[in-house]
Structures are given as C-alpha cells and as structure tokens.
Coordinates of C-alpha atoms in Angstrom, one line a residue:
Chain A
M1 CA 12.0 36.6 -1.3
A2 CA 9.1 34.9 -2.6
L3 CA 8.5 31.5 -1.7
I4 CA 8.3 30.3 -5.5
T5 CA 9.4 32.1 -8.2
C6 CA 9.2 30.7 -11.7
N7 CA 11.1 32.5 -14.3
N8 CA 10.1 31.8 -18.1
T9 CA 9.8 28.0 -17.1
A10 CA 8.8 25.0 -19.6
F11 CA 8.1 21.9 -19.0
A12 CA 7.8 18.8 -21.3
Y13 CA 6.3 15.5 -21.5
E14 CA 8.2 12.7 -23.4
G15 CA 10.3 15.5 -25.4
N16 CA 6.8 17.9 -26.2
I17 CA 6.8 20.9 -24.5
A18 CA 3.6 20.6 -22.3
V19 CA 3.4 24.2 -20.9
S20 CA 5.2 26.8 -21.4
G21 CA 6.2 30.9 -20.3
L22 CA 5.8 30.3 -16.8
S23 CA 6.5 33.5 -15.2
F24 CA 4.7 33.8 -11.6
S25 CA 5.5 34.3 -8.1
V26 CA 3.9 33.1 -4.9
N27 CA 4.8 34.8 -1.6
A28 CA 3.9 33.4 1.9
G29 CA 0.6 33.5 3.0
D30 CA -1.0 33.7 -0.6
Y31 CA -3.8 31.4 -1.7
L32 CA -3.3 30.9 -5.5
C33 CA -5.3 28.8 -7.8
I34 CA -4.2 27.2 -10.9
V35 CA -7.0 26.7 -13.2
G36 CA -7.4 25.6 -16.8
E37 CA -8.8 23.0 -19.0
N38 CA -7.3 19.1 -19.4
G39 CA -4.2 19.0 -21.0
S40 CA -3.3 22.6 -20.3
G41 CA -0.4 21.8 -18.2
K42 CA -1.8 21.6 -14.8
S43 CA -0.5 18.3 -13.7
K44 CA 3.0 19.0 -15.1
L45 CA 3.7 22.0 -13.3
I46 CA 2.7 20.4 -9.8
K47 CA 5.1 17.8 -10.4
G48 CA 7.9 20.3 -11.3
L49 CA 7.0 22.5 -8.2
L50 CA 7.4 19.2 -6.2
R51 CA 10.8 18.7 -8.0
L52 CA 9.5 15.4 -9.4
K53 CA 10.5 16.7 -13.0
A54 CA 13.2 19.1 -14.1
P55 CA 12.2 22.1 -16.2
Q56 CA 13.0 21.7 -19.6
S57 CA 13.8 25.5 -19.8
G58 CA 14.1 28.4 -17.3
T59 CA 13.9 28.0 -13.5
V60 CA 11.8 27.1 -10.3
L61 CA 13.4 29.4 -7.9
M62 CA 12.4 28.4 -3.7
G63 CA 13.0 30.8 -1.5
E64 CA 12.6 31.5 2.6
G65 CA 14.2 27.9 3.1
L66 CA 11.6 25.9 1.5
K67 CA 12.7 22.6 0.2
A68 CA 10.6 20.4 -1.9
N69 CA 10.1 17.7 0.6
Q70 CA 8.7 20.3 2.7
I71 CA 5.6 21.0 0.7
G72 CA 2.4 19.4 1.9
Y73 CA 1.1 17.8 -1.0
L74 CA -2.9 16.5 -1.6
P75 CA -2.5 14.1 -4.4
Q76 CA -5.3 12.8 -6.3
Q77 CA -6.8 9.4 -4.9
T78 CA -6.0 6.1 -6.7
A79 CA -8.0 3.2 -7.1
A80 CA -5.7 1.3 -4.9
Q81 CA -6.6 3.4 -2.1
K82 CA -10.3 3.2 -2.2
D83 CA -10.2 -0.6 -0.5
F84 CA -7.0 0.1 1.6
P85 CA -6.9 -1.2 5.0
A86 CA -5.2 1.3 7.2
S87 CA -6.9 3.3 10.0
V88 CA -7.0 7.0 9.9
Y89 CA -4.4 7.6 12.2
E90 CA -2.0 5.4 10.3
V91 CA -2.6 7.3 7.1
V92 CA -1.9 10.7 8.7
L93 CA 1.3 9.8 10.8
S94 CA 2.5 8.7 7.4
G95 CA 2.4 12.3 6.5
R96 CA 5.5 13.0 8.9
L97 CA 7.8 10.9 6.8
S98 CA 9.3 13.4 5.6
A99 CA 10.7 14.7 8.8
R100 CA 11.9 11.2 9.4
G101 CA 14.5 10.9 6.6
I102 CA 16.4 8.0 6.9
R103 CA 15.4 7.3 10.7
P104 CA 13.0 4.5 10.7
F105 CA 10.6 5.0 13.6
Y106 CA 8.4 8.1 14.4
T107 CA 9.2 9.9 17.7
K108 CA 7.0 11.2 20.5
H109 CA 6.9 14.6 18.2
D110 CA 5.9 13.2 15.4
K111 CA 2.5 11.8 17.0
Q112 CA 2.3 15.1 19.0
I113 CA 2.3 16.8 15.7
V114 CA -0.4 14.1 14.3
A115 CA -2.6 14.8 17.1
E116 CA -2.9 18.6 16.6
N117 CA -3.6 18.2 13.0
I118 CA -6.1 15.6 13.4
K119 CA -8.0 17.8 16.0
R120 CA -7.6 20.7 13.4
L121 CA -9.4 18.9 11.0
G122 CA -11.9 17.9 13.5
I123 CA -11.1 14.0 12.4
E124 CA -10.7 13.0 16.0
K125 CA -13.8 10.7 16.0
L126 CA -12.6 9.0 13.0
Q127 CA -8.9 8.2 13.7
H128 CA -9.4 4.7 14.8
R129 CA -11.7 4.2 11.9
C130 CA -10.7 2.3 8.8
Y131 CA -9.7 5.0 6.1
R132 CA -11.8 2.9 2.9
E133 CA -15.1 2.9 5.0
L134 CA -15.2 7.0 5.3
S135 CA -17.2 9.0 2.9
G136 CA -15.4 11.1 0.1
G137 CA -15.1 14.7 1.9
Q138 CA -14.1 12.6 5.1
Q139 CA -11.3 10.9 3.1
Q140 CA -10.3 14.1 1.8
R141 CA -10.1 15.6 5.4
V142 CA -7.5 12.6 6.3
L143 CA -5.6 13.2 3.3
L144 CA -5.4 17.2 4.4
A145 CA -4.7 16.2 7.9
R146 CA -1.7 14.1 6.2
A147 CA -0.6 17.0 3.9
L148 CA -0.6 19.3 7.0
C149 CA 1.6 17.0 8.9
A150 CA 4.3 17.3 6.1
T151 CA 4.3 21.0 6.0
Q152 CA 4.8 24.5 7.9
K153 CA 4.7 26.4 5.0
L154 CA 3.3 25.6 1.9
L155 CA -0.1 23.2 0.9
L156 CA 0.0 22.2 -2.8
L157 CA -3.8 20.5 -3.3
D158 CA -4.1 18.8 -6.7
E159 CA -8.1 19.0 -7.5
P160 CA -9.0 18.5 -3.6
V161 CA -13.0 18.4 -4.3
A162 CA -12.9 16.0 -7.3
G163 CA -16.0 13.6 -7.0
L164 CA -17.3 15.4 -3.8
D165 CA -21.2 16.6 -3.7
P166 CA -21.9 20.3 -3.9
I167 CA -22.0 20.6 -0.1
V168 CA -19.1 18.7 1.2
T169 CA -17.4 20.8 -1.7
Q170 CA -18.3 24.1 -0.5
E171 CA -17.2 22.6 3.3
L172 CA -13.7 21.5 2.0
Y173 CA -13.1 25.1 0.2
R174 CA -14.2 26.4 3.7
L175 CA -11.5 24.9 5.5
I176 CA -9.1 25.4 3.1
E177 CA -9.7 28.9 3.6
Q178 CA -9.6 28.9 7.2
I179 CA -6.2 27.0 7.2
N180 CA -4.8 29.8 5.0
K181 CA -6.1 32.7 7.0
D182 CA -5.8 31.6 10.4
S183 CA -2.3 30.0 10.1
G184 CA -0.9 31.9 7.3
L185 CA -0.1 28.6 5.3
T186 CA 0.3 29.5 1.7
V187 CA -1.9 27.5 -0.3
I188 CA -1.5 26.4 -4.0
M189 CA -4.5 24.6 -5.4
V190 CA -5.0 23.2 -8.6
S191 CA -8.9 23.4 -9.7
H192 CA -11.3 23.0 -12.5
D193 CA -13.8 25.2 -11.1
I194 CA -12.9 28.5 -12.2
A195 CA -16.2 30.0 -10.1
S196 CA -15.3 28.8 -6.9
A197 CA -11.2 29.6 -7.5
V198 CA -12.7 33.4 -7.9
N199 CA -14.2 33.5 -4.5
Y200 CA -11.6 32.0 -2.4
A201 CA -8.1 32.7 -4.1
S202 CA -6.4 36.0 -3.6
H203 CA -4.2 34.8 -7.1
I204 CA -5.2 33.0 -10.2
L205 CA -2.9 31.5 -12.6
H206 CA -4.5 30.3 -15.9
L207 CA -2.9 28.2 -18.3
Q208 CA -3.5 26.9 -21.6
G209 CA -0.6 25.1 -22.6
E210 CA 1.2 28.2 -21.7
Q211 CA 0.7 30.7 -19.0
V212 CA -2.5 33.1 -20.2
F213 CA -2.7 35.1 -17.3
F214 CA -1.5 35.7 -13.6
G215 CA -2.0 38.1 -11.3
T216 CA -4.8 39.0 -8.2
T217 CA -8.1 37.6 -8.2
D218 CA -9.5 41.0 -8.6
E219 CA -7.5 41.7 -12.1
Y220 CA -8.4 38.3 -13.2
A221 CA -12.4 38.9 -13.1
K222 CA -11.6 42.0 -14.8
S223 CA -9.9 40.5 -17.6
K224 CA -11.1 39.1 -21.1
I225 CA -10.1 35.5 -20.4
A226 CA -11.9 35.3 -17.6
A227 CA -15.2 36.9 -19.1
R228 CA -15.2 34.1 -21.4
F229 CA -14.9 31.3 -18.7
L230 CA -17.1 32.7 -16.0
G231 CA -19.4 33.0 -18.6
G232 CA -20.2 36.7 -17.8
Chain G
M1 CA -4.8 -34.6 22.7
N2 CA -2.1 -37.1 23.8
A3 CA -2.7 -38.2 20.5
I4 CA -1.5 -35.0 18.7
F5 CA 1.4 -34.9 20.7
E6 CA 2.3 -38.1 20.0
V7 CA 2.1 -37.6 16.4
L8 CA 4.3 -34.3 16.8
F9 CA 6.7 -36.2 19.0
E10 CA 7.4 -38.8 15.9
M11 CA 7.3 -36.1 13.3
F12 CA 10.3 -34.2 15.2
S13 CA 12.3 -37.2 15.6
Y14 CA 13.3 -36.9 11.8
T15 CA 15.9 -34.5 11.2
F16 CA 14.5 -33.8 7.7
L17 CA 11.0 -32.8 8.7
V18 CA 12.6 -30.6 11.8
R19 CA 14.4 -29.2 8.7
A20 CA 11.7 -28.5 6.4
V21 CA 9.4 -27.0 9.5
I22 CA 12.2 -24.6 10.7
V23 CA 12.7 -23.1 6.9
G24 CA 9.0 -23.4 6.1
L25 CA 7.8 -21.6 9.2
L26 CA 10.2 -18.7 8.2
V27 CA 9.2 -18.5 4.7
S28 CA 5.8 -18.4 5.7
L29 CA 6.5 -15.6 7.8
C30 CA 8.5 -13.4 5.3
A31 CA 5.8 -14.3 2.7
A32 CA 3.1 -13.5 4.6
L33 CA 4.8 -9.8 5.3
L34 CA 5.7 -8.9 2.2
G35 CA 2.5 -10.4 0.4
V36 CA 0.7 -7.7 2.4
S37 CA 2.1 -4.9 0.5
L38 CA 2.2 -6.8 -2.5
V39 CA -1.6 -7.6 -2.7
L40 CA -2.4 -4.0 -2.0
K41 CA 0.1 -2.6 -4.8
R42 CA -1.4 -4.9 -7.3
Y43 CA 1.7 -7.0 -7.7
S44 CA 0.2 -10.2 -7.1
M45 CA 1.2 -11.5 -10.4
I46 CA 4.7 -10.7 -10.1
G47 CA 5.0 -13.5 -7.0
D48 CA 3.6 -16.0 -9.4
G49 CA 6.0 -14.8 -12.4
L50 CA 9.0 -14.7 -10.2
S51 CA 8.2 -18.6 -9.0
H52 CA 8.1 -20.0 -13.0
V53 CA 11.2 -17.9 -13.0
G54 CA 12.8 -20.0 -10.1
F55 CA 11.6 -23.5 -11.6
G56 CA 13.5 -22.9 -14.8
S57 CA 16.6 -21.6 -12.8
L58 CA 16.2 -24.6 -10.9
A59 CA 16.2 -26.6 -13.3
V60 CA 19.2 -25.1 -15.4
A61 CA 21.3 -25.4 -11.6
T62 CA 20.6 -29.1 -11.4
A63 CA 21.9 -29.9 -15.4
M64 CA 24.8 -27.7 -14.2
N65 CA 25.4 -29.6 -11.0
A66 CA 25.8 -26.2 -9.1
A67 CA 24.1 -25.2 -5.7
P68 CA 20.4 -24.6 -6.6
L69 CA 20.0 -21.4 -4.3
A70 CA 23.2 -20.0 -5.5
V71 CA 22.1 -20.0 -9.1
S72 CA 18.4 -19.5 -8.2
I73 CA 19.0 -16.2 -6.4
P74 CA 20.4 -14.1 -8.3
I75 CA 18.4 -15.1 -11.4
V76 CA 15.1 -14.4 -10.0
V77 CA 16.3 -11.2 -8.1
L78 CA 17.0 -10.2 -11.7
A79 CA 13.6 -11.1 -13.1
A80 CA 12.0 -9.5 -9.8
F81 CA 13.6 -5.9 -10.8
L82 CA 12.6 -6.9 -14.8
L83 CA 9.3 -7.5 -14.0
L84 CA 9.0 -4.2 -11.5
R85 CA 10.5 -2.0 -14.6
I86 CA 8.1 -3.6 -16.9
S87 CA 5.0 -3.0 -14.7
E88 CA 5.9 0.5 -14.0
N89 CA 6.4 1.3 -17.7
S90 CA 2.8 1.7 -19.1
K91 CA 3.9 1.2 -22.8
I92 CA 4.3 -2.4 -22.3
K93 CA 1.3 -3.9 -20.5
G94 CA 2.4 -5.5 -17.3
D95 CA 0.5 -8.5 -17.0
A96 CA 0.7 -9.6 -20.5
A97 CA 4.8 -9.3 -19.8
I98 CA 4.6 -11.5 -16.5
A99 CA 2.8 -14.2 -18.3
L100 CA 5.3 -14.0 -21.5
I101 CA 8.2 -14.3 -18.9
S102 CA 7.0 -17.1 -16.6
T103 CA 5.8 -19.0 -19.5
A104 CA 9.1 -18.6 -21.1
S105 CA 11.1 -19.7 -18.2
L106 CA 8.7 -22.7 -17.7
A107 CA 9.4 -24.0 -20.9
V108 CA 13.0 -23.3 -20.8
G109 CA 13.2 -25.6 -17.2
V110 CA 11.5 -28.3 -18.7
V111 CA 13.7 -28.5 -21.9
V112 CA 16.4 -28.6 -19.8
I113 CA 15.0 -31.2 -17.6
S114 CA 14.1 -33.6 -20.1
M115 CA 17.6 -33.1 -21.6
T116 CA 19.4 -34.0 -18.7
T117 CA 17.7 -36.3 -16.2
G118 CA 14.2 -36.9 -18.1
M119 CA 10.8 -36.2 -17.5
N120 CA 10.5 -37.9 -14.2
T121 CA 10.0 -37.7 -10.5
D122 CA 12.0 -34.5 -10.5
V123 CA 9.6 -32.5 -12.5
C124 CA 6.7 -32.8 -10.1
N125 CA 9.1 -32.1 -7.1
Y126 CA 9.7 -28.9 -8.8
L127 CA 6.2 -28.0 -9.7
F128 CA 4.6 -29.3 -6.5
G129 CA 7.5 -29.2 -3.8
S130 CA 9.0 -31.7 -1.9
I131 CA 9.6 -32.2 1.8
L132 CA 12.7 -34.2 1.4
A133 CA 14.4 -31.2 -0.5
M134 CA 16.2 -29.3 2.3
N135 CA 19.7 -30.2 3.2
N136 CA 21.8 -28.5 5.9
N137 CA 23.2 -26.1 3.9
D138 CA 20.1 -25.0 2.5
V139 CA 18.5 -24.7 6.0
T140 CA 21.8 -22.3 7.2
L141 CA 21.5 -20.1 4.1
S142 CA 17.5 -20.3 4.6
V143 CA 17.7 -19.2 8.2
I144 CA 20.1 -16.5 7.6
L145 CA 18.3 -15.0 4.4
A146 CA 15.0 -15.4 6.0
I147 CA 16.3 -13.1 9.3
V148 CA 17.5 -10.3 6.7
V149 CA 14.3 -10.6 5.3
L150 CA 12.6 -10.0 8.4
A151 CA 15.1 -7.5 9.8
M152 CA 14.9 -5.3 6.5
F153 CA 10.8 -5.2 6.9
M154 CA 10.7 -4.0 10.5
L155 CA 13.4 -1.3 9.8
F156 CA 11.4 -0.2 6.8
Y157 CA 8.0 -0.6 7.8
N158 CA 6.6 2.9 8.0
K159 CA 8.1 3.6 4.5
I160 CA 6.7 0.3 3.2
F161 CA 3.3 1.6 4.5
A162 CA 3.8 4.7 2.6
V163 CA 5.1 3.7 -0.7
T164 CA 2.0 0.9 -0.3
F165 CA -0.7 3.4 0.2
D166 CA 0.2 6.6 -1.4
E167 CA 3.3 6.5 -3.9
N168 CA 2.5 9.7 -5.3
F169 CA 2.6 11.7 -1.7
A170 CA 5.8 9.3 -0.4
K171 CA 7.9 10.3 -3.7
A172 CA 6.5 14.5 -3.0
T173 CA 7.8 14.1 0.3
G174 CA 11.4 12.7 -0.7
V175 CA 11.0 9.3 -0.3
K176 CA 12.9 7.3 -3.0
T177 CA 9.9 5.4 -4.0
G178 CA 11.8 3.3 -6.7
V179 CA 14.2 2.0 -3.9
Y180 CA 11.5 0.4 -2.0
N181 CA 9.7 -0.9 -4.5
M182 CA 13.2 -2.7 -5.5
L183 CA 13.5 -3.6 -1.9
I184 CA 10.2 -5.4 -1.6
A185 CA 10.7 -7.2 -5.4
F186 CA 14.2 -8.0 -4.1
L187 CA 12.8 -9.5 -0.6
T188 CA 10.3 -11.6 -2.4
A189 CA 12.3 -12.7 -4.6
I190 CA 14.7 -14.4 -2.2
T191 CA 11.5 -15.4 -0.1
I192 CA 9.9 -17.3 -3.3
V193 CA 13.4 -19.2 -3.9
L194 CA 13.8 -20.3 -0.3
G195 CA 10.2 -21.6 -0.1
M196 CA 9.9 -22.6 -3.8
R197 CA 11.3 -26.3 -3.3
M198 CA 9.3 -27.4 -0.6
M199 CA 5.9 -25.5 -1.5
G200 CA 6.8 -26.1 -5.5
A201 CA 6.9 -23.6 -8.2
L202 CA 3.2 -23.4 -9.1
L203 CA 1.9 -23.1 -5.2
I204 CA 4.8 -20.8 -3.6
T205 CA 2.6 -17.5 -4.7
S206 CA -0.1 -18.9 -2.3
L207 CA 1.9 -18.4 0.7
I208 CA 2.6 -14.5 -0.3
I209 CA -1.4 -13.8 -1.5
F210 CA -3.4 -16.1 0.7
P211 CA -2.9 -15.1 4.5
S212 CA -2.8 -11.2 3.5
L213 CA -6.2 -11.5 1.6
T214 CA -7.2 -13.7 4.6
S215 CA -6.6 -11.1 7.1
M216 CA -8.2 -8.3 5.2
R217 CA -11.4 -10.0 5.5
V218 CA -11.3 -9.0 9.4
C219 CA -8.8 -6.6 9.7
K220 CA -8.9 -3.1 9.3
K221 CA -5.7 -1.4 10.2
F222 CA -2.6 -1.8 8.2
K223 CA -0.9 -3.0 11.5
S224 CA -3.3 -5.6 12.5
V225 CA -3.4 -7.0 8.6
T226 CA 0.4 -7.4 8.8
L227 CA 0.5 -9.1 12.1
T228 CA -2.5 -11.0 11.6
S229 CA -1.6 -12.3 8.4
A230 CA 1.8 -13.5 9.9
V231 CA 0.3 -15.3 12.5
I232 CA -2.4 -16.8 10.1
S233 CA 0.7 -18.2 7.5
V234 CA 2.9 -19.9 10.3
V235 CA -0.5 -21.4 11.9
C236 CA -1.7 -22.6 8.5
F237 CA 1.8 -23.7 7.4
F238 CA 2.4 -26.0 10.6
I239 CA -1.4 -27.7 10.4
G240 CA -0.3 -28.1 6.9
V241 CA 2.5 -29.8 7.4
V242 CA 1.4 -32.2 10.3
I243 CA -1.8 -33.2 7.8
S244 CA 0.6 -33.8 5.4
Y245 CA 2.7 -36.2 7.8
V246 CA -0.3 -37.9 8.9
Y247 CA -2.4 -38.2 5.6
A248 CA 0.5 -38.6 3.6
T249 CA -0.4 -35.9 1.4
P250 CA 2.1 -33.4 -0.6
T251 CA 3.1 -30.8 1.8
G252 CA 2.6 -27.7 -0.3
A253 CA -0.5 -28.6 -1.4
S254 CA -1.9 -29.5 2.2
V255 CA -0.5 -26.0 3.2
V256 CA -2.6 -24.2 0.3
I257 CA -5.7 -26.2 1.4
I258 CA -5.6 -25.1 5.1
N259 CA -4.9 -21.3 3.8
I260 CA -8.5 -21.9 1.9
I261 CA -10.0 -23.1 4.6
A262 CA -8.5 -20.2 6.7
F263 CA -9.8 -17.7 4.4
G264 CA -13.1 -19.3 4.2
L265 CA -13.5 -18.9 8.0
F266 CA -12.0 -15.4 8.1
W267 CA -14.4 -14.5 5.2
L268 CA -17.3 -15.7 7.0
V269 CA -16.3 -13.9 10.4
G270 CA -15.7 -10.6 8.3
T271 CA -19.4 -10.7 6.6
I272 CA -21.0 -11.3 10.0
K273 CA -19.1 -8.3 11.4
D274 CA -20.0 -6.1 8.3
K275 CA -23.7 -7.2 9.1
K276 CA -23.4 -6.8 12.7
G277 CA -25.1 -3.8 12.7
S278 CA -28.3 -5.1 11.6
F279 CA -27.8 -8.1 14.0
L280 CA -27.3 -5.4 16.8
G281 CA -30.5 -4.1 16.0
M282 CA -32.4 -7.4 15.7
G283 CA -30.7 -8.3 19.1
N284 CA -31.9 -5.5 20.9
K285 CA -35.7 -6.0 20.1
L286 CA -35.8 -9.5 20.6
K287 CA -33.8 -9.0 24.2
K288 CA -36.8 -8.2 25.8
R289 CA -38.5 -11.3 24.7
C290 CA -35.7 -14.0 25.1
V291 CA -37.2 -15.1 28.1
G292 CA -40.3 -16.7 26.6
Y293 CA -38.2 -18.2 23.9
G294 CA -36.3 -20.8 25.7
D295 CA -33.2 -22.2 24.3
F296 CA -33.1 -20.0 21.4
G297 CA -33.7 -17.0 23.2
T298 CA -30.7 -17.5 24.9
L299 CA -28.8 -18.1 22.1
L300 CA -29.6 -15.2 20.6
C301 CA -28.8 -13.1 23.6
A302 CA -25.5 -14.8 23.9
F303 CA -24.9 -13.9 20.5
N304 CA -26.0 -10.2 20.8
K305 CA -23.9 -10.0 23.6
L306 CA -20.7 -11.3 21.5
C307 CA -21.0 -9.1 18.8
R308 CA -21.0 -5.9 21.5
T309 CA -17.7 -7.5 22.7
T310 CA -16.2 -7.8 19.3
E311 CA -17.0 -3.9 18.7
R312 CA -15.0 -2.8 21.4

C-alpha cells in the first residue's frame, strides 16, 4: 500500500474546479516534485494532501498508518514572520505541537527530538538567535527543522527555495536530498524550478489545471512536455 | 523615599483607590499578555474597535439601568467574533469594516446617552475613564474574569505561539486555529470591557498595544517579549495611578503617558543594543588609550564593559 494515493481526484476553489484528473501514488522513500505554472493547482493539491480541503470528487487515501497531522509541512513564509520576535529554538519546538494534541506542555522527549533535529540541520549555533535576524537560507533551515520535528514519514515542502540566492538554493536542495536518502523520509516538493526538480527528484507530477504527467524522472526527461519546459 | 511611602499610605487609605488599583493591575497584566499575540497577528485595530463597541454597550446598559458588565461583556464578545470573521474574510476589507463598526457603536452610544442623561460628565468619563467607576461587585467579577484570562493564556501558551507565528503550519499539524483565534478574541473582549471604564473607551487599546511594542524593542524571544511586556504593563499602570493621584490628572491618560515614556526608553536601549557591535569595535580601539583621556576615557571603558555584559 502506497503512502498517498490519489484516484481521479479533483479540487475546487469557490465552486470552480482548480485541478482535476489527479491519479498518482507516492511510496515510502520517494522524492516527488510537483511542478507547474502559477494557477496550475499546486497549492490546492497541497491543501488537499494536508486535509485542509476536501476533494471535490475522487479520493485521497493515506496508507501505512499516515495521518494528515503527521506530515512535516514547510509552508511559504508570510509577511508577519519577517519581523517576528522568536528564538530559533522556540520556532523548532512548535513543530512538536501535533504530537501534543490537547495536552498543554512539551515533554522531555519533545525537547530531545528538537535537539536532534537542530543538530541534524547544523543550526546549533543559531538556536538562541532571533528568527528575524537570520538570512533567508537560515530561516528555511529553521523551518525545515520544525517540519522534521512534526513527522517521521513525510515532508511536504511548498516552494522551499523561493527568494533564495543560487548558492543557498543548491545547499538547500542538497540538504533535502540528504534527508530523503539517509533517513528514508518521503519528500513531496512543490517547485517552479523544473531543471532542479529533474536533477534531484525521483518522481515528477506536472500540473496544468489537470494532471499532464506523472512518472519517474527518467520517463519525464524523455517526454514531450518536459522537452517543451526544459527547452531541450 | 519616605515621602513616596507616605503618598502610597495615604492613597491606599481610600478603599475606592485600592479597588481601582487591584482591577487595574489585573487588567494591565491580561492586556499585555494578549497584546503580544494581537500586535504580531496584525489585529491591533480589533482591540480599538472593541473598545468603541464597549462604549456603545455601556451607554445602553446605563439607559436600561442594568449592570454595566453584564450587558457589555456579551455584546463585546459577540462583536469580537464578528470582527474576527470579517478580518479573515478577504472579500470585505477588514480595516474598513472595523472603522465602520467602531464609529457606528460610538454614534449609538452618544445618541443613547444624550436621550437619557444628557451630554454631561458621564460621556467624558466613558470616553476617558474614571477611577471612581468600580464598585464592589465589579471588583469581584473583574478579579474572577482576570484569573480566568490568565489561566487560559498559560494553559494555551504553546498553541497561541504556534497560531501567532505560523497559522498555516499550525493548521497543517492539526491545531484548530479558528478555535484559538476565537479564544484570543474572546479573552481580549473580556479584558477590554473590564478595563474600559477606568482607562476610557478611547484609551484602553493602549494597554494592549504599548507594552508589547515596548518589549519588542529590546527582547528577541517570544517568551521574554511576553514576560517583559507583562512586567512593563503592570509597572507603568502603577506609576500612572500614583502620578494621577499626586497631580490630580486623569488616570487613563496618565497611564498612557507613562507607557509612552517606557516605549521611548526601550526604543533607545534597543537602538543602542543594535549598534553595540560598532560601539564594541570602537571601544576596543580606544581601550588602550583610555588612560590618557582622563574621565572621558574611563567612561568609555565602562560603557564598553556594560555593552559586553548585556551581550552575555
């Protein structure tokens, strides 16, 4: 049984179908990149996978005991966060919230997991710094650590490299690849950057208001639609 | 020093002042805690809108000869939920809707007052607050509600942080963000009604906005921002009340003035702290020459040391 299976699924926005004909499955350990232009339905699909939005038709099935609140989500940053007074440690710790449920306070176990993930992403030196004083790349690392605290199975990244310079972008891609390979964590990433997607991902899902391609990266590279977008 | 104690003793020999100070301190504490979240979520104006609704409901309560808190609290809580729904709904612009509701309730309040008691000192008291407003029942109710607000805040502190910092992430990890937004709005509404008659409908928002903005000048962690703003708020309120007693100035306005001064001080400290890096560099260069420059040199060295200690 796959981790996530969509079966002829469609999502709507205010009554209009935003994206339809979604039929794909994600297995444990996969690295799926969702590509497509603005308005192609990527963010609707993300909301659907997080169970924040019910599908208009079809189904989204979760297998292997995955629950929607066990997805490590890295959302796009909001304007309010840019001047938010919080320490890196506080931000990462909030990733354990889903494990808390109704109980109000964090436990020693939570703090241990936070310490592990802070170490894993190499941000120990930053942990007492203020979040708003970090560079864009450092902030993304912090949010990635927070996402890792929330999951043991699946990371869902919404355009993680938006607004970063090329060097930091490559670093972040490598970091995500490392997390995927070393820990066997499944990664689903939304991206505009098709060239990098082809470099790093194992599977590609291409959207254009509907599903136009789903398959392995090798198949994608040979397909007509990729040729059009990769300019080759 | 003795003079200060004498003034305090004299002040607290009046029971109405003791009542006012107890309620005021509790309200300042609640307002400061909630204020951090409201300011960071860009909801500051909701507080202002609510205080105007509170003014309208107070006027209606007086006209009906009903208990002011019993009428105001449900109305303002209702308005808080309404304002929250409006600001989450992108179709209607939130700020315009808040302005609409707050001026509307101000108008209703003024008309009701002029029809019943006439435009007299009552209006002035509602708008700018009066220290005489609290009776014994009010104090009991205020203390209970303030304790509820504090307990809720502590219990849900971690959730409130998550909802304030990143609503999308919180939602994705299964936190019912709508519920917590309502909780914040609910607690804010209660706090505003409790503090409104003392601080005045036009000034009560300052208790919410000022302390958190003041502490954000210097503090860089959410927890320290929250704790510092609570301390600032309580201290400013107390100093403000004492000053209003000594100089016979309006209580609400005096508290706000003290808050402005605190904001100025913290802004200065924050600016110096941010520039500390350059000060430190300059200090190091000057350190060797300090001896030759007499008092000025010693002063620079002391400042340099101070910067280093605050850095730690």
